[in-house]
Amino acid sequence: MTEEGKKEIILATLRGQIQRGDFGMRGRIPPISQLARTHQVARTTVYQVLEDLQIEGILISKDNSYYVNYPPMRIPGAPLFDKYMESQGLTCIADNIIEPEIIQMPDDIAELFKTDKGNRVVHRLRRHGTVDVPMRLAENWYPVELAGQFLSAMRSNSNLNVAGEIRKTYGLSIAKISEDLIGRLPTQQETELLNIVHHAPVLEARRNFLTSEGQTILYNKTILVAVFFSLHYEYDTSSKKAQQ
């Protein structure tokens, strides 16, 4: 039998063991060397199997070991992350990857969101997840005239809902969200920050939050580990316009 054939057998075997609970819901699986001896294959073959199970979301890597993550969480859409995790009885871990700061919006980001180059913004980059599993990177740019006063609070509280503070302080409301969603492979930096393998798919969501007058409250780019998120859409096909 070829190594590829052996790999598929080991993949099915480990997947079945995980789903049956042989290693517990969050237990550690045997090390690569042991699995290689048990199945009489090369360590590289076992490593490929473990990468595939990570991509499926039922295995996570931590401290050079592999642990069960079954069943994997499926987060619907893009809710307020900390509030959603609380509703599931989990503690949201959020950390500032870059300390919030006032910058000039980079040209490529201005072009991405179709806004004027050179605008001064408050920049924020955070990582969200559970204690063991990073799930997304959230990068925000806020107009400095709206968010500048919250800079210190953002630095001390990584869970601060800045858009909510802007709405309360200025009496603004979000009337429209423009969103683009792109599926792709992660960058090297993203694989390191999210602790995923280099061929695990991610979703890049780009959002512009606007008031009814067309004023931007925030620009957002979120990188989602695809396996942990579920996006749901419904379309009304009853009208004539929808059927054209």
CSV table of C-alpha atoms in Angstrom, one decimal:
chain,number,residue,atom,x,y,z
A,1,MET,CA,0.0,0.0,0.0
A,2,THR,CA,1.2,3.5,-0.8
A,3,GLU,CA,2.0,6.1,1.9
A,4,GLU,CA,-1.0,8.1,0.6
A,5,GLY,CA,-3.3,5.0,1.1
A,6,LYS,CA,-1.9,4.5,4.6
A,7,LYS,CA,-2.4,8.2,5.4
A,8,GLU,CA,-6.1,7.9,4.5
A,9,ILE,CA,-6.6,4.9,6.7
A,10,ILE,CA,-4.8,6.6,9.7
A,11,LEU,CA,-6.9,9.7,9.1
A,12,ALA,CA,-10.1,7.8,9.2
A,13,THR,CA,-9.0,5.8,12.2
A,14,LEU,CA,-8.0,8.8,14.3
A,15,ARG,CA,-11.1,10.8,13.2
A,16,GLY,CA,-13.3,7.9,14.4
A,17,GLN,CA,-11.4,7.6,17.7
A,18,ILE,CA,-11.9,11.3,18.3
A,19,GLN,CA,-15.6,11.2,17.4
A,20,ARG,CA,-16.1,8.2,19.7
A,21,GLY,CA,-14.4,10.0,22.6
A,22,ASP,CA,-11.5,7.6,22.9
A,23,PHE,CA,-9.2,10.5,23.9
A,24,GLY,CA,-11.9,12.5,25.7
A,25,MET,CA,-13.4,15.8,24.6
A,26,ARG,CA,-10.1,17.8,25.2
A,27,GLY,CA,-7.6,15.0,25.8
A,28,ARG,CA,-4.1,14.6,24.4
A,29,ILE,CA,-3.5,12.2,21.6
A,30,PRO,CA,-0.4,10.0,21.4
A,31,PRO,CA,2.8,11.6,20.2
A,32,ILE,CA,3.8,11.5,16.5
A,33,SER,CA,6.6,8.9,17.2
A,34,GLN,CA,4.2,6.5,18.9
A,35,LEU,CA,1.5,6.9,16.2
A,36,ALA,CA,4.2,6.2,13.5
A,37,ARG,CA,5.3,3.0,15.3
A,38,THR,CA,1.7,1.9,15.8
A,39,HIS,CA,0.7,2.3,12.2
A,40,GLN,CA,4.1,1.5,10.7
A,41,VAL,CA,4.5,4.7,8.7
A,42,ALA,CA,6.9,7.6,8.5
A,43,ARG,CA,6.6,10.4,10.9
A,44,THR,CA,6.0,12.8,8.0
A,45,THR,CA,2.8,10.8,7.2
A,46,VAL,CA,1.5,11.1,10.7
A,47,TYR,CA,2.3,14.8,10.7
A,48,GLN,CA,0.2,15.2,7.5
A,49,VAL,CA,-2.6,13.4,9.1
A,50,LEU,CA,-2.5,15.6,12.2
A,51,GLU,CA,-2.4,18.7,9.9
A,52,ASP,CA,-5.6,17.5,8.1
A,53,LEU,CA,-7.4,16.9,11.5
A,54,GLN,CA,-6.4,20.5,12.5
A,55,ILE,CA,-7.9,21.8,9.3
A,56,GLU,CA,-11.1,20.0,10.2
A,57,GLY,CA,-11.0,21.7,13.5
A,58,ILE,CA,-11.2,18.6,15.7
A,59,LEU,CA,-7.5,18.8,16.7
A,60,ILE,CA,-5.4,21.7,18.1
A,61,SER,CA,-1.7,22.1,18.5
A,62,LYS,CA,-0.3,23.4,21.8
A,63,ASP,CA,3.1,23.2,23.4
A,64,ASN,CA,4.4,20.7,20.7
A,65,SER,CA,1.5,18.3,21.5
A,66,TYR,CA,-1.9,17.6,19.9
A,67,TYR,CA,-5.2,17.8,21.8
A,68,VAL,CA,-8.8,16.9,20.9
A,69,ASN,CA,-11.2,19.8,20.1
A,70,TYR,CA,-14.4,17.9,19.6
A,71,PRO,CA,-17.0,18.8,18.7
A,72,PRO,CA,-15.5,22.0,17.2
A,73,MET,CA,-17.3,25.3,17.9
A,74,ARG,CA,-19.2,26.8,15.0
A,75,ILE,CA,-19.7,30.5,15.6
A,76,PRO,CA,-22.6,32.0,13.6
A,77,GLY,CA,-21.7,35.0,11.5
A,78,ALA,CA,-19.7,37.8,13.2
A,79,PRO,CA,-21.3,38.5,16.6
A,80,LEU,CA,-19.9,40.7,19.3
A,81,PHE,CA,-17.3,38.1,20.1
A,82,ASP,CA,-16.9,38.4,23.9
A,83,LYS,CA,-20.7,38.5,24.4
A,84,TYR,CA,-21.2,35.4,22.2
A,85,MET,CA,-18.6,33.5,24.1
A,86,GLU,CA,-20.2,34.4,27.4
A,87,SER,CA,-23.6,33.2,26.1
A,88,GLN,CA,-21.9,29.8,25.4
A,89,GLY,CA,-20.5,29.7,29.0
A,90,LEU,CA,-16.9,30.4,27.7
A,91,THR,CA,-14.4,33.1,28.6
A,92,CYS,CA,-13.3,35.1,25.6
A,93,ILE,CA,-9.6,35.7,25.5
A,94,ALA,CA,-8.7,39.0,23.7
A,95,ASP,CA,-5.3,40.4,23.4
A,96,ASN,CA,-3.8,43.5,21.7
A,97,ILE,CA,-1.3,42.3,19.1
A,98,ILE,CA,-0.4,45.9,18.4
A,99,GLU,CA,-1.0,48.5,21.1
A,100,PRO,CA,-3.8,50.9,19.8
A,101,GLU,CA,-2.3,54.0,18.3
A,102,ILE,CA,-3.0,57.0,16.1
A,103,ILE,CA,-1.6,56.6,12.6
A,104,GLN,CA,-2.1,57.8,9.1
A,105,MET,CA,-4.2,55.2,7.3
A,106,PRO,CA,-1.9,53.1,5.0
A,107,ASP,CA,-2.6,53.7,1.3
A,108,ASP,CA,-3.4,50.1,0.7
A,109,ILE,CA,-6.0,50.0,3.5
A,110,ALA,CA,-7.5,53.4,2.3
A,111,GLU,CA,-7.8,51.9,-1.2
A,112,LEU,CA,-9.3,48.7,0.2
A,113,PHE,CA,-12.1,50.6,1.9
A,114,LYS,CA,-12.4,53.2,-0.9
A,115,THR,CA,-11.7,56.1,1.4
A,116,ASP,CA,-9.3,59.1,1.1
A,117,LYS,CA,-5.7,58.5,1.6
A,118,GLY,CA,-3.9,60.2,4.4
A,119,ASN,CA,-6.8,60.2,6.9
A,120,ARG,CA,-5.7,60.0,10.6
A,121,VAL,CA,-7.2,57.0,12.3
A,122,VAL,CA,-7.0,55.1,15.6
A,123,HIS,CA,-5.6,51.6,14.7
A,124,ARG,CA,-6.2,48.5,16.7
A,125,LEU,CA,-5.3,44.8,16.1
A,126,ARG,CA,-6.6,42.1,18.4
A,127,ARG,CA,-6.7,38.3,18.6
A,128,HIS,CA,-9.8,36.6,19.9
A,129,GLY,CA,-10.5,33.0,21.0
A,130,THR,CA,-10.7,30.7,24.0
A,131,VAL,CA,-7.9,29.9,26.4
A,132,ASP,CA,-6.6,27.2,24.1
A,133,VAL,CA,-7.8,28.1,20.6
A,134,PRO,CA,-7.2,31.4,18.7
A,135,MET,CA,-10.1,31.9,16.3
A,136,ARG,CA,-9.8,35.3,14.6
A,137,LEU,CA,-7.8,38.5,14.2
A,138,ALA,CA,-9.8,41.7,14.2
A,139,GLU,CA,-8.1,44.8,12.8
A,140,ASN,CA,-10.0,48.1,13.1
A,141,TRP,CA,-9.4,51.7,12.0
A,142,TYR,CA,-11.6,54.4,13.6
A,143,PRO,CA,-11.7,58.1,12.6
A,144,VAL,CA,-9.5,59.9,15.1
A,145,GLU,CA,-12.0,62.6,15.7
A,146,LEU,CA,-14.5,60.0,17.0
A,147,ALA,CA,-12.2,57.5,18.7
A,148,GLY,CA,-9.2,59.5,19.8
A,149,GLN,CA,-10.5,60.1,23.3
A,150,PHE,CA,-10.9,56.3,23.9
A,151,LEU,CA,-7.2,55.5,23.1
A,152,SER,CA,-6.1,55.0,26.7
A,153,ALA,CA,-9.2,52.8,27.5
A,154,MET,CA,-8.5,50.7,24.4
A,155,ARG,CA,-5.0,50.1,25.6
A,156,SER,CA,-6.1,49.0,29.1
A,157,ASN,CA,-9.2,47.0,28.0
A,158,SER,CA,-8.8,44.9,24.9
A,159,ASN,CA,-12.5,44.0,25.0
A,160,LEU,CA,-13.7,47.6,24.9
A,161,ASN,CA,-16.5,48.1,22.4
A,162,VAL,CA,-15.2,51.3,20.8
A,163,ALA,CA,-18.0,51.5,18.2
A,164,GLY,CA,-20.5,51.3,21.1
A,165,GLU,CA,-18.7,54.1,23.0
A,166,ILE,CA,-18.7,56.2,19.9
A,167,ARG,CA,-22.5,55.7,19.4
A,168,LYS,CA,-23.2,56.6,23.0
A,169,THR,CA,-20.9,59.6,23.1
A,170,TYR,CA,-22.0,61.2,19.8
A,171,GLY,CA,-25.5,59.9,19.5
A,172,LEU,CA,-24.7,58.1,16.3
A,173,SER,CA,-26.2,54.9,15.1
A,174,ILE,CA,-25.0,52.4,12.5
A,175,ALA,CA,-27.5,52.3,9.7
A,176,LYS,CA,-25.5,50.4,7.0
A,177,ILE,CA,-22.7,47.9,6.9
A,178,SER,CA,-20.9,47.3,3.7
A,179,GLU,CA,-19.2,43.9,3.7
A,180,ASP,CA,-16.9,41.9,1.4
A,181,LEU,CA,-16.0,38.3,2.2
A,182,ILE,CA,-13.0,36.5,0.7
A,183,GLY,CA,-11.8,33.0,1.1
A,184,ARG,CA,-8.0,32.4,1.0
A,185,LEU,CA,-5.0,30.8,2.6
A,186,PRO,CA,-3.4,32.5,5.5
A,187,THR,CA,-0.2,34.6,5.5
A,188,GLN,CA,2.8,33.4,7.4
A,189,GLN,CA,2.1,36.0,10.2
A,190,GLU,CA,-1.6,34.8,10.4
A,191,THR,CA,-0.5,31.1,10.7
A,192,GLU,CA,1.7,32.1,13.7
A,193,LEU,CA,-0.8,34.3,15.4
A,194,LEU,CA,-3.7,31.9,14.9
A,195,ASN,CA,-1.7,28.7,15.5
A,196,ILE,CA,-2.9,27.1,12.3
A,197,VAL,CA,-1.2,25.2,9.5
A,198,HIS,CA,-0.3,27.1,6.4
A,199,HIS,CA,-2.9,25.4,4.2
A,200,ALA,CA,-5.8,25.9,6.6
A,201,PRO,CA,-8.4,28.2,4.9
A,202,VAL,CA,-9.3,31.5,6.4
A,203,LEU,CA,-12.1,34.0,5.6
A,204,GLU,CA,-11.2,37.7,5.3
A,205,ALA,CA,-14.2,39.9,6.1
A,206,ARG,CA,-13.9,43.6,5.2
A,207,ARG,CA,-16.5,45.8,6.7
A,208,ASN,CA,-17.4,49.5,6.6
A,209,PHE,CA,-19.8,50.7,9.3
A,210,LEU,CA,-21.8,53.8,8.3
A,211,THR,CA,-24.3,56.1,9.7
A,212,SER,CA,-27.5,57.1,7.8
A,213,GLU,CA,-25.6,60.2,6.6
A,214,GLY,CA,-22.8,58.0,5.2
A,215,GLN,CA,-20.3,58.8,8.0
A,216,THR,CA,-17.9,56.0,8.7
A,217,ILE,CA,-17.7,54.9,12.4
A,218,LEU,CA,-15.1,52.2,11.7
A,219,TYR,CA,-13.4,50.2,9.1
A,220,ASN,CA,-12.8,46.6,10.0
A,221,LYS,CA,-10.8,43.7,8.6
A,222,THR,CA,-11.3,40.4,10.3
A,223,ILE,CA,-9.5,37.2,9.6
A,224,LEU,CA,-11.6,34.1,10.6
A,225,VAL,CA,-10.2,30.6,10.9
A,226,ALA,CA,-12.8,29.2,8.5
A,227,VAL,CA,-13.5,25.9,10.3
A,228,PHE,CA,-14.8,27.7,13.5
A,229,PHE,CA,-17.4,29.9,11.7
A,230,SER,CA,-20.7,29.4,10.0
A,231,LEU,CA,-22.1,32.0,7.7
A,232,HIS,CA,-25.8,31.8,6.9
A,233,TYR,CA,-27.7,33.7,4.2
A,234,GLU,CA,-31.4,33.8,3.2
A,235,TYR,CA,-32.7,35.3,0.0
A,236,ASP,CA,-36.2,36.3,-0.9
A,237,THR,CA,-36.9,34.8,-4.3
A,238,SER,CA,-40.7,35.5,-4.3
A,239,SER,CA,-40.5,38.9,-6.0
A,240,LYS,CA,-40.2,39.4,-9.8
A,241,LYS,CA,-37.1,41.4,-9.4
A,242,ALA,CA,-35.4,38.6,-7.5
A,243,GLN,CA,-36.3,36.2,-10.3
A,244,GLN,CA,-34.8,38.3,-13.1
